[in-house]
Short mmCIF file of C-alpha atoms in Angstrom, two decimals:
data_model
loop_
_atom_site.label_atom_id
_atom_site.label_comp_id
_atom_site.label_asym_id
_atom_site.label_seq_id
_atom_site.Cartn_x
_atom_site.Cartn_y
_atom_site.Cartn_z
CA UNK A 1 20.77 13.91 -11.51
CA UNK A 2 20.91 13.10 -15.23
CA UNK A 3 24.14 11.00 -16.75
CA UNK A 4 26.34 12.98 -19.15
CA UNK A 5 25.86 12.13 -22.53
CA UNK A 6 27.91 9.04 -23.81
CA UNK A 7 27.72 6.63 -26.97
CA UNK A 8 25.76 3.14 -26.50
CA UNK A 9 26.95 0.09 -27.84
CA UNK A 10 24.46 -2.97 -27.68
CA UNK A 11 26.86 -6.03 -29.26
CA UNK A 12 25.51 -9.48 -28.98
CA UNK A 13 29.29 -11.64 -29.31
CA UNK A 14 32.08 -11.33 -26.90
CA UNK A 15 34.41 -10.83 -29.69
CA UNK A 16 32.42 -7.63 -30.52
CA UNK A 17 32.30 -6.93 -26.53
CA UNK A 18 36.13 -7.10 -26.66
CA UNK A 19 36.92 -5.28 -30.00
CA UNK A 20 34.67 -1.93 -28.70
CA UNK A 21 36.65 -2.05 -25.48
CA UNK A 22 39.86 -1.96 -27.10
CA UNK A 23 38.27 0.67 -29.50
CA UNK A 24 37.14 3.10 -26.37
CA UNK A 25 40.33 2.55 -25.18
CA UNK A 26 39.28 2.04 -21.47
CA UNK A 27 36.65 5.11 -21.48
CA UNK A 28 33.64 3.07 -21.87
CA UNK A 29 32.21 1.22 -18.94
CA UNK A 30 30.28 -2.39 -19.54
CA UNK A 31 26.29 -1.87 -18.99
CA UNK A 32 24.95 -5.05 -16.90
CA UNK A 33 21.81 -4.92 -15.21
CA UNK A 34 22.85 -1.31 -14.51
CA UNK A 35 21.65 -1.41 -10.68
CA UNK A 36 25.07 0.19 -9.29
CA UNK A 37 25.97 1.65 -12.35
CA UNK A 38 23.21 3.77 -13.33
CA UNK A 39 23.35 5.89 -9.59
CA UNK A 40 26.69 6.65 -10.76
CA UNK A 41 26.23 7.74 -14.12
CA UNK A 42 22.95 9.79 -12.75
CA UNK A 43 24.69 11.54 -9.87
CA UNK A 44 27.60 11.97 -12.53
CA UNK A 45 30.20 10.06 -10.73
CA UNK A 46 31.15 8.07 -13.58
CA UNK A 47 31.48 9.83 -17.36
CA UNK A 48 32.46 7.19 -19.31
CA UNK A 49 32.14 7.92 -23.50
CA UNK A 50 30.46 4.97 -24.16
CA UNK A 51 28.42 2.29 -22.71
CA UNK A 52 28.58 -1.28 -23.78
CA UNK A 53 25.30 -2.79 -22.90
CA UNK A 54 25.27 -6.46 -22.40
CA UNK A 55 21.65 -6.97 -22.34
CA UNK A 56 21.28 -8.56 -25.64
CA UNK A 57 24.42 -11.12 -24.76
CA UNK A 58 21.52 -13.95 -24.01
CA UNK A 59 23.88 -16.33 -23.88
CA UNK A 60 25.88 -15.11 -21.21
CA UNK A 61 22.17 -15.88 -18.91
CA UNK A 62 22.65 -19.37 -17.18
CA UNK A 63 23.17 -21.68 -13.92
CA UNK A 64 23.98 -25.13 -15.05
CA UNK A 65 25.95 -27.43 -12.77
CA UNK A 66 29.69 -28.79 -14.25
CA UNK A 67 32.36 -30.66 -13.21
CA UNK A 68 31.54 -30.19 -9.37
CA UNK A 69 30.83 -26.56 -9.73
CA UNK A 70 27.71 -24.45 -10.59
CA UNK A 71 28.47 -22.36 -13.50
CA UNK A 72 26.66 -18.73 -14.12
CA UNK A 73 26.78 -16.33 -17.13
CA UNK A 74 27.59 -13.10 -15.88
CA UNK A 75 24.34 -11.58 -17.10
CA UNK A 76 22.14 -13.73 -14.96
CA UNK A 77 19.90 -12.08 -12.38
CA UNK A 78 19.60 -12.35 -9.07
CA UNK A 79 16.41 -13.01 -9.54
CA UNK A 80 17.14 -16.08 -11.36
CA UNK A 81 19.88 -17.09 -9.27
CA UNK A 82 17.24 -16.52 -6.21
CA UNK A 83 14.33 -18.91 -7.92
CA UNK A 84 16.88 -21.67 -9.49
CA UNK A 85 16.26 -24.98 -8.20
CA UNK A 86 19.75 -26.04 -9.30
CA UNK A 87 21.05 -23.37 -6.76
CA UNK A 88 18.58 -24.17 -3.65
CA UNK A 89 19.60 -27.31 -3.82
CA UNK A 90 23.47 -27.53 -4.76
CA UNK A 91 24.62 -24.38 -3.26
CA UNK A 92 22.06 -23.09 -0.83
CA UNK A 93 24.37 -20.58 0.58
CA UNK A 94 24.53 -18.72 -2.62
CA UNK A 95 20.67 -19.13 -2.59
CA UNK A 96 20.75 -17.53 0.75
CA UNK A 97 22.78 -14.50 0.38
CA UNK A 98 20.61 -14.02 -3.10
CA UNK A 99 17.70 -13.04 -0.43
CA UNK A 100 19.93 -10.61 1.37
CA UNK A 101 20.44 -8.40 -1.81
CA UNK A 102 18.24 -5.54 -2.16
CA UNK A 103 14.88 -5.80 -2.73
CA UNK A 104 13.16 -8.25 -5.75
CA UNK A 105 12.81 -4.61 -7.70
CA UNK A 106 16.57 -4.74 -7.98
CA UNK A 107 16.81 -8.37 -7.92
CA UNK A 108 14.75 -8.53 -10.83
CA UNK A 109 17.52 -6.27 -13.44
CA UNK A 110 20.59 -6.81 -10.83
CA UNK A 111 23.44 -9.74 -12.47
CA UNK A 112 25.68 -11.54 -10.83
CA UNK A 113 28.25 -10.51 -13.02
CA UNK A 114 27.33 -7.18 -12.35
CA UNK A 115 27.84 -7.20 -8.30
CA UNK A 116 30.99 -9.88 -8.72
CA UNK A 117 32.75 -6.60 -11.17
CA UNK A 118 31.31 -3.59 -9.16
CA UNK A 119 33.13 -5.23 -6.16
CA UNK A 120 31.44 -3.16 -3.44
CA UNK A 121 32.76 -3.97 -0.25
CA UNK A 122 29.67 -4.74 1.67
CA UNK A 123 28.00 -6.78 -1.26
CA UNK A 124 27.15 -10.06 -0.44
CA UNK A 125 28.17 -11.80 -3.92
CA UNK A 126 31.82 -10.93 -3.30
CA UNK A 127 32.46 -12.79 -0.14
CA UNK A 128 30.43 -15.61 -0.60
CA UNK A 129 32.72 -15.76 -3.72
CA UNK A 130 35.89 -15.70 -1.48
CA UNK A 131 34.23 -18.23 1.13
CA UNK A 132 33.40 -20.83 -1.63
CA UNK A 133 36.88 -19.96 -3.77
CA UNK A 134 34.59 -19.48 -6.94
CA UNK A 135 36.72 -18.93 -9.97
CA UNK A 136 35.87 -15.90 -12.28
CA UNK A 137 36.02 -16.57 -15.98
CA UNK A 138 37.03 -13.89 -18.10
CA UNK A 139 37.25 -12.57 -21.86
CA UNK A 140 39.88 -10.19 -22.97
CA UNK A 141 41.89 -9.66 -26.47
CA UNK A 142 44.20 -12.19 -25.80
CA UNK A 143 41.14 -15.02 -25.25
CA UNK A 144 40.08 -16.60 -22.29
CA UNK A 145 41.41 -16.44 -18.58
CA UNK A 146 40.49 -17.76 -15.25
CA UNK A 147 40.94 -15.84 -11.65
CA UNK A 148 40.49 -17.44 -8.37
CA UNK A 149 38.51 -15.38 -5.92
CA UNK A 150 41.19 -14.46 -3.38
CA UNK A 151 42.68 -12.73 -6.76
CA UNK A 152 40.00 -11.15 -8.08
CA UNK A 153 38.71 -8.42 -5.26
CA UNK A 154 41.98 -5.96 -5.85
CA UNK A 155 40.47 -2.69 -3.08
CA UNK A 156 37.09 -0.92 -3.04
CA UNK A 157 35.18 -1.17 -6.21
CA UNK A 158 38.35 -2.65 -8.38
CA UNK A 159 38.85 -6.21 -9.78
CA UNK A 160 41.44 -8.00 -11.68
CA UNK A 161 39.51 -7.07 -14.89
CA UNK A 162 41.65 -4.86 -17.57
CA UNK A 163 40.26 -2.32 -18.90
CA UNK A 164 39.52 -4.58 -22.37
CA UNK A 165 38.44 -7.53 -20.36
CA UNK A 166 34.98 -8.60 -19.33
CA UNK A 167 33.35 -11.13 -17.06
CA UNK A 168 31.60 -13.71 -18.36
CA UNK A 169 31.08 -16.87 -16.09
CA UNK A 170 31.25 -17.19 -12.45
CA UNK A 171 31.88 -20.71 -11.34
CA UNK A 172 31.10 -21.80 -7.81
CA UNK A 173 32.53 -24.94 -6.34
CA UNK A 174 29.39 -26.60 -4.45
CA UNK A 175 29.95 -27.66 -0.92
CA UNK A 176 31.63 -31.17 0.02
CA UNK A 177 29.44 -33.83 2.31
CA UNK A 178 29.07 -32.65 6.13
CA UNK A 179 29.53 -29.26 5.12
CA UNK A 180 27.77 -26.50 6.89
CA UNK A 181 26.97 -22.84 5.98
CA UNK A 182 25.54 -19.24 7.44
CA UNK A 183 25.05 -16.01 6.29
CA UNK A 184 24.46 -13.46 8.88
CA UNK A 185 24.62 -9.71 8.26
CA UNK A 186 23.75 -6.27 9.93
CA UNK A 187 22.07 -3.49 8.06
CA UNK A 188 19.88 -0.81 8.74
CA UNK A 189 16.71 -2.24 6.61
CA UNK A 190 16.66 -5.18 4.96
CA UNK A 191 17.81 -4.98 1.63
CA UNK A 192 20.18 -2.22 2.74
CA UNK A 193 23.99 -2.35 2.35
CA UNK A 194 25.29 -4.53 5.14
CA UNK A 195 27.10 -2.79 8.03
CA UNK A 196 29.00 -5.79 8.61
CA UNK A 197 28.12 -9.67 7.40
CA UNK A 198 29.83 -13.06 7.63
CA UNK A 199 30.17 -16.23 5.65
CA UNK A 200 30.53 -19.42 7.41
CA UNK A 201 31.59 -22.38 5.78
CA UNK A 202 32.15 -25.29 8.24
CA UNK A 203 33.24 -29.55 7.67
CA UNK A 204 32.76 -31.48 10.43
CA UNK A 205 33.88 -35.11 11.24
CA UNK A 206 33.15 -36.91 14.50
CA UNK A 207 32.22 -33.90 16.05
CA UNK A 208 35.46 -32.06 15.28
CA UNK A 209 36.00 -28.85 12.70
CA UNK A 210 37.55 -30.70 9.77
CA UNK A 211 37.91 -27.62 7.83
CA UNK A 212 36.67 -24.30 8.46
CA UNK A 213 36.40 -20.81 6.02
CA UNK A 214 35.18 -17.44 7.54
CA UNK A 215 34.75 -14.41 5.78
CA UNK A 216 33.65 -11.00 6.73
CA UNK A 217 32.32 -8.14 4.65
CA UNK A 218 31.47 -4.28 5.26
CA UNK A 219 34.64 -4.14 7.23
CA UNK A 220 37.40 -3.47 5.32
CA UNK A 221 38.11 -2.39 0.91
CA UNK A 222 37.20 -5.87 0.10
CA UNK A 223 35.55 -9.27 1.48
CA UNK A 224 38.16 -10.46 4.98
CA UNK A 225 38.99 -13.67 5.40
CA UNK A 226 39.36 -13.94 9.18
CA UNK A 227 42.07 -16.62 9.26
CA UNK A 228 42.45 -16.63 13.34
CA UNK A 229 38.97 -17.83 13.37
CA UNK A 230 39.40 -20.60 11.28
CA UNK A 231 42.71 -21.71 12.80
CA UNK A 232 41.32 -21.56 16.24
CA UNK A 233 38.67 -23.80 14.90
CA UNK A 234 40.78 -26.62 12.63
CA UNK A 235 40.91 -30.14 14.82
CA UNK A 236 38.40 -29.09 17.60
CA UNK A 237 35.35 -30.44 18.71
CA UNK A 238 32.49 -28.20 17.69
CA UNK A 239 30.90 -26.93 20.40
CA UNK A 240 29.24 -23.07 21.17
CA UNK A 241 32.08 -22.40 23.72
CA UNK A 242 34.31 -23.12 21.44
CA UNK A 243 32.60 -20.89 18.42
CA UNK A 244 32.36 -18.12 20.94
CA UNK A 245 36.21 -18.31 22.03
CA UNK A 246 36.89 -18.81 17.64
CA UNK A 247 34.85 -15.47 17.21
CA UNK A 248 36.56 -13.10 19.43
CA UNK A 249 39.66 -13.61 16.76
CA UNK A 250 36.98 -12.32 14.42
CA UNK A 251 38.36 -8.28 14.57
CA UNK A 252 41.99 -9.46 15.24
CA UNK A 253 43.18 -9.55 11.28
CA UNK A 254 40.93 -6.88 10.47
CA UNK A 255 43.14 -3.79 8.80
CA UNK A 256 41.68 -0.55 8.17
CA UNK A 257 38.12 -1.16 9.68
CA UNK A 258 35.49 1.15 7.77
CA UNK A 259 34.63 4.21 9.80
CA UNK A 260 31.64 6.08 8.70
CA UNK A 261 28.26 7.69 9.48
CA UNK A 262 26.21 3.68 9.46
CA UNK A 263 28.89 2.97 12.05
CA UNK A 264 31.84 3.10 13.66
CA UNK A 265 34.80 0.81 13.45
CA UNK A 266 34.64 0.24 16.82
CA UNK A 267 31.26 -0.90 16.29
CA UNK A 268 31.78 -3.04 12.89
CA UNK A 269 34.52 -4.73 15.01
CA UNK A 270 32.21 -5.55 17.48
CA UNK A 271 29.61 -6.45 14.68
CA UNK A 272 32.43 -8.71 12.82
CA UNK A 273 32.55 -11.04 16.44
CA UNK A 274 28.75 -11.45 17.14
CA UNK A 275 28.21 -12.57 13.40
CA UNK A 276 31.01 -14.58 13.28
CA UNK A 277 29.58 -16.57 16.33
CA UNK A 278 26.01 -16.61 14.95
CA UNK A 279 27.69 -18.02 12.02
CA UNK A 280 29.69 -21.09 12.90
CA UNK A 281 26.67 -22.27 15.65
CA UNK A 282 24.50 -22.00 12.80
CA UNK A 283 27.12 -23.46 9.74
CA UNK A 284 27.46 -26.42 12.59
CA UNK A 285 23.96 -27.45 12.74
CA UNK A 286 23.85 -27.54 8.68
CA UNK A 287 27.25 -29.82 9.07
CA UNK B 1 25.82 15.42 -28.60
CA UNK B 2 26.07 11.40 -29.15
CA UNK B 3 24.38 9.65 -31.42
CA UNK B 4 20.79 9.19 -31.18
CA UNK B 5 18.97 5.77 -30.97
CA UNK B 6 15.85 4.85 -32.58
CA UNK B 7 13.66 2.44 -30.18
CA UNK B 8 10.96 0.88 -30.44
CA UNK B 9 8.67 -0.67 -27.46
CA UNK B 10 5.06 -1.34 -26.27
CA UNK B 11 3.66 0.61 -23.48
CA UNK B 12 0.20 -0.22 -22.01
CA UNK B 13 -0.72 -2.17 -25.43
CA UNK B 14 0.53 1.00 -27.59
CA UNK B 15 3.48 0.81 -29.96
CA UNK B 16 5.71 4.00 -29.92
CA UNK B 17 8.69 4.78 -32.00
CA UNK B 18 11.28 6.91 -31.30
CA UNK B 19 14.79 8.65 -31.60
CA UNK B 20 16.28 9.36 -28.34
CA UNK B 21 19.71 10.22 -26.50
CA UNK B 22 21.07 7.15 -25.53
CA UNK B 23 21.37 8.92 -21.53
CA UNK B 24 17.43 9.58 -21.63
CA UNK B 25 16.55 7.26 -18.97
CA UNK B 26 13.15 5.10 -19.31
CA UNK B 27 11.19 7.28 -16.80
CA UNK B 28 12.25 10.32 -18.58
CA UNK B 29 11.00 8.82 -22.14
CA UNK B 30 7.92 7.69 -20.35
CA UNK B 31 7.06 11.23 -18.82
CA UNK B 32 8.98 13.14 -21.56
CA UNK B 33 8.03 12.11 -25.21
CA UNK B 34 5.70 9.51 -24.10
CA UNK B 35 4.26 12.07 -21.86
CA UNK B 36 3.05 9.29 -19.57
CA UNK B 37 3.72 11.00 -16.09
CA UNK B 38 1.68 8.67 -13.62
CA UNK B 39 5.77 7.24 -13.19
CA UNK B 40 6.82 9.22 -11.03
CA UNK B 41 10.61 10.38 -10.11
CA UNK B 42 12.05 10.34 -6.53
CA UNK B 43 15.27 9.80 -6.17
CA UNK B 44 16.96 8.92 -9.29
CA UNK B 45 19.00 6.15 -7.60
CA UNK B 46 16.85 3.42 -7.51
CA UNK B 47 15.80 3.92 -3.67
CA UNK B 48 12.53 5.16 -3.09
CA UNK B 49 11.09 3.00 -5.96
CA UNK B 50 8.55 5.25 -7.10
CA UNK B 51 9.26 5.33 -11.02
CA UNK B 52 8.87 1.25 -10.37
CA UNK B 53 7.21 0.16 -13.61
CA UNK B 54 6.99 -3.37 -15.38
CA UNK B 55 9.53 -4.57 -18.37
CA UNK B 56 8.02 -7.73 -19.82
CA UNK B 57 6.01 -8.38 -16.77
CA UNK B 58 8.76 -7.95 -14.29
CA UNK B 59 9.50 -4.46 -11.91
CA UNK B 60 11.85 -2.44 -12.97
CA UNK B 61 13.53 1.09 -11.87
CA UNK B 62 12.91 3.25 -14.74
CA UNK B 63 15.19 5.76 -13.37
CA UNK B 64 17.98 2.89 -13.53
CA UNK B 65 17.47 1.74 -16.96
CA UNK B 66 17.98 3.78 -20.15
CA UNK B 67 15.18 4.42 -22.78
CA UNK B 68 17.65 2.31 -24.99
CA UNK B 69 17.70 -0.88 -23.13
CA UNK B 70 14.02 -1.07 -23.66
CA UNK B 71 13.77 -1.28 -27.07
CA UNK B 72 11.46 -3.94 -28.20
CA UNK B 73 9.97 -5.03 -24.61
CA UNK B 74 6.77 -4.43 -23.29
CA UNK B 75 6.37 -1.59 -20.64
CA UNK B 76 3.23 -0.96 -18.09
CA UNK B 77 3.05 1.66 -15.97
CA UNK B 78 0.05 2.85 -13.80
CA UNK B 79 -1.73 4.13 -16.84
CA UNK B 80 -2.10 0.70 -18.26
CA UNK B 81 -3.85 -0.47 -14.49
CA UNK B 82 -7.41 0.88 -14.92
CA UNK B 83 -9.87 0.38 -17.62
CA UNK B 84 -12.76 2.26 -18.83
CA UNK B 85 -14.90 -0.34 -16.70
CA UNK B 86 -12.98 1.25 -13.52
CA UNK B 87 -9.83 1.07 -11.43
CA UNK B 88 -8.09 -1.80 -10.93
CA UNK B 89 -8.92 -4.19 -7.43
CA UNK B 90 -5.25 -2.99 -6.20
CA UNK B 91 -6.12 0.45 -6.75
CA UNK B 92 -9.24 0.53 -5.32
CA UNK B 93 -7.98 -1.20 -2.24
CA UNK B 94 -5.47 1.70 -1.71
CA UNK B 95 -8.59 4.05 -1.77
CA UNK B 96 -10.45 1.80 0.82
CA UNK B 97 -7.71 1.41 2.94
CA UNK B 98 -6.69 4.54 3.45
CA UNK B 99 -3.33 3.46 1.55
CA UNK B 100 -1.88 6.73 0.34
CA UNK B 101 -2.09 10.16 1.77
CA UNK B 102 0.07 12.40 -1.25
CA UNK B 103 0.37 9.53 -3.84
CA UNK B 104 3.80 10.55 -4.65
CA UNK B 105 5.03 6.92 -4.04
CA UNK B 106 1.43 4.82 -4.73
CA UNK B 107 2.27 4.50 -8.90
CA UNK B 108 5.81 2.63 -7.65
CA UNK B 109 3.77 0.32 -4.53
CA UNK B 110 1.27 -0.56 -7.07
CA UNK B 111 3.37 -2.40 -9.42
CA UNK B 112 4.96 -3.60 -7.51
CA UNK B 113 1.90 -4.95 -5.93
CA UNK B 114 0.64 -6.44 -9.38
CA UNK B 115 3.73 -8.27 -9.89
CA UNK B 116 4.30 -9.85 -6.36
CA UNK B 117 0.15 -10.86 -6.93
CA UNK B 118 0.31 -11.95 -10.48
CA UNK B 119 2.96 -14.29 -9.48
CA UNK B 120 1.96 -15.21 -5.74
CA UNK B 121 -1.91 -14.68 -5.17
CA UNK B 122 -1.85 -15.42 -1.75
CA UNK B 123 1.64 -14.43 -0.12
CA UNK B 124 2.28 -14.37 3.18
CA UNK B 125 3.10 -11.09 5.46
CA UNK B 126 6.82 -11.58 5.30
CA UNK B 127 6.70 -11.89 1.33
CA UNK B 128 4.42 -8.78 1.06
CA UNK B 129 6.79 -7.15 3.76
CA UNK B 130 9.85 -8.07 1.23
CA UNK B 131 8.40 -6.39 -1.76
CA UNK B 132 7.01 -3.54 0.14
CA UNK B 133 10.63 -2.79 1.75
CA UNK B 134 11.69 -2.07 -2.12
CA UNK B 135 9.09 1.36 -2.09
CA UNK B 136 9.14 4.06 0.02
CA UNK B 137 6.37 6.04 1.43
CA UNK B 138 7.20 8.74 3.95
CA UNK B 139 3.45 9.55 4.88
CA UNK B 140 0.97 7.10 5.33
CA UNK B 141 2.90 4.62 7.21
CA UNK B 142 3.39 0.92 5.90
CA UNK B 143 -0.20 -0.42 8.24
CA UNK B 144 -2.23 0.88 5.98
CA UNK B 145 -0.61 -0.25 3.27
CA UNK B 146 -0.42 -3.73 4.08
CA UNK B 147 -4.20 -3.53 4.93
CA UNK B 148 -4.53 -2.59 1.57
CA UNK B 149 -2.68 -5.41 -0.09
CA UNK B 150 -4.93 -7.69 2.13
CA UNK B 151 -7.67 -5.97 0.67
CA UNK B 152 -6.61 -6.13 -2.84
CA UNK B 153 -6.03 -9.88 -2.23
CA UNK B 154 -9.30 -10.77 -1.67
CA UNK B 155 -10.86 -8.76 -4.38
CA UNK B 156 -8.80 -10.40 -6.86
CA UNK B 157 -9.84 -13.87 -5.49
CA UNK B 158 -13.56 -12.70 -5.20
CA UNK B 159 -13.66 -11.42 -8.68
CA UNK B 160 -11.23 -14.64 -9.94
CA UNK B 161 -9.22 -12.46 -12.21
CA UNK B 162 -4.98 -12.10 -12.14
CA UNK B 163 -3.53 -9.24 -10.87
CA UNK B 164 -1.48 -8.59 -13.99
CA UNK B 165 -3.26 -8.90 -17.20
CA UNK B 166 -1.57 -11.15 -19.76
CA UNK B 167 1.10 -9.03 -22.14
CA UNK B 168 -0.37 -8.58 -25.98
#
């Protein structure tokens, strides 16, 4: 239960971020607030040569609102994200599932960056990313790229990052008027890993589901969008017989349900319905 | 053997200086060189909580950070709780109230405890509960516990002082 010895880098530009990259050659692993990646190194399931630490990159710590989007550095906390007022108030969803993660221990050293690139498939950050089609900014040797969401989760714990690129902003669209969200998620303890959750992003009009984005997680390698539900939804009038009917599409598009000793797939299926419903009644009366 | 780091940080108001492995973790400096071992080590993944310390006034793992990402911040751990005077109010609630049977976890739940009532000195159950979910303690039972955080509430209010003293 000790890591394996490796070099540590601590740059403070993203041009030096970039240049040791290229120099390690895809050994090293970036250091964020090292909540997931420390566990590994400990229990030896990661031996990269070197780290490169980002937690002198101050500037890459931020949640300022632009051009209709919040904007974070990859190296803020969840803590911050959890206490911003910029984020209660112009995306309270992502305020939400901020509350679901872990404890405020982890909170406290855990980065948004950090969860967004670990990419674990019951994380929270990751489908709220998917439901709100957040756009992850990234550095590389060739400059500066963008990747929508529905890109950027590849399978279990793999991104669209290269090995010489690193995250650096996370940009999160905030909702539109009569828009209505839930998180709802299943896990042994709070703070736990969820079993299974679900994002619920719902736009009403008159009474009827204008537009409608559900997304489970825990169920599959990476955050689900469960496109049945939301087409069952589209041009009906919201009511909780028709979110009930919605749900039961919930498991339908689900491939490869995650079997395993917290719980069956049989049982995540189930799971990935009751949320869903809990989900749009509640998304509806935020609408 | 990789290259060793020199770092430098404050822990409980005392300056150390030091070369380490970068893989030393914090908890092992602290216990190791430091020879601080009121942290203690549980489960070297960051779930049981018991080597929770403070970095610049906010909890940490120490068994999920390295020795080198603390250089130059300011580190208390239960050593830096009591003074000569006598224990601190958290720590004598835990006494009162029955809050720890072996103690292997208490060093983790009371810094915890100091930051949540530094920052919040009167939180409700469900924002003790939240913090308290973060620590593990496989004997007394959590009742006791929280009976001792009420406790330690209202000593800190009778006596007017902050949970956390201020950072030199």
């Amino acid at each position: 239960m000790k890591p394996p010895p490796f070099e540590y880098e601590a740059p403070t530009t993203i041009q030096e971020v970039v240049a040791l990259l290229q120099q390690h050659d895809g050994e090293a692993k970036i250091l964020a607030g090292g909540q997931s990646l420390m566990p590994l190194l400990n229990m030896r399931f990661a031996r990269p040569t070197a780290l490169i630490d980002l937690g002198r990159m101050t500037d890459l710590d931020y949640i300022r609102e632009e051009n209709g989007a919040i904007a974070i550095g990859a190296m803020t906390t969840k803590r911050s994200v959890e206490r911003s007022d910029l984020v209660k108030s112009r995306q309270p969803l992502l305020h939400a599932s901020t509350t679901w993660i872990a404890h405020p221990q982890i909170r406290n050293r855990g980065t948004v960056g950090g969860s967004m690139a670990q990419a674990d498939p019951a994380a929270e950050y990751p489908a709220v990313a998917v439901a709100l089609d957040a756009e992850f900014v990234i550095a590389g040797p060739d400059g500066q790229r963008s990747v929508a969401a529905s890109d950027f989760f590849i399978t279990y714990l793999t991104t669209a990052l290269k090995e010489n690129e690193v995250l650096t902003e996370i940009r999160v669209p905030v909702l539109p008027e009569r828009t209505g969200w839930s998180i709802q998620e299943v896990a042994r303890r709070h703070g736990d890993f969820a079993m299974v959750g679900a994002v619920a992003i719902l736009g009403l009009a008159g009474g009827s589901c204008e537009s409608a984005r559900v997304v489970l997680f825990g169920v599959g390698a990476t955050p689900q969008r469960a496109t049945s539900v939301e087409q069952a939804l589209i041009g009906q009038a919201a009511s909780e017989a028709l979110f009930a009917t919605a749900a039961e599409k919930a498991a339908e598009g689900l491939e490869d349900t995650i079997s395993d000793v917290h719980a069956s797939a049989e049982y995540r299926r189930h799971l990935a319905q009751v949320l869903t419903r809990r989900a749009l009644a509640e998304a509806a009366e935020r609408a | 053997m990789a290259t060793m780091k020199t770092v430098r940080m404050k822990v409980n108001g005392v300056t150390h200086e030091s070369e380490v492995e970068p893989r030393t973790t914090l908890v092992d400096f602290l216990r190791g060189p430091l020879a601080l071992t009121g942290t203690h080590v549980g489960c070297e993944h960051g779930v049981c909580g018991a080597c929770t310390i403070l970095v610049d006034g906010r909890t940490a793992r120490s068994c999920l950070m390295l020795a080198v990402q603390a250089d130059g911040a300011e580190i208390t751990t239960v050593e830096g709780l009591a003074t000569p005077e006598g224990l601190h109010p958290i720590q004598q609630a835990f006494i009162e109230e029955h809050g720890l049977q072996c103690g292997f976890c208490t060093p983790g739940f009371l810094m915890s405890l100091v930051e949540l009532l530094s920052e919040n000195p009167d939180p409700s159950d469900a924002e003790i509960k939240d913090v308290l979910g973060g620590q593990i303690c496989r004997c007394t039972g959590y009742q006791s516990i929280l009976k001792s955080v009420h406790s330690a509430i209202a000593k800190l209010r009778t006596a007017g002082v902050a949970a956390q003293p201020p950072l030199a």
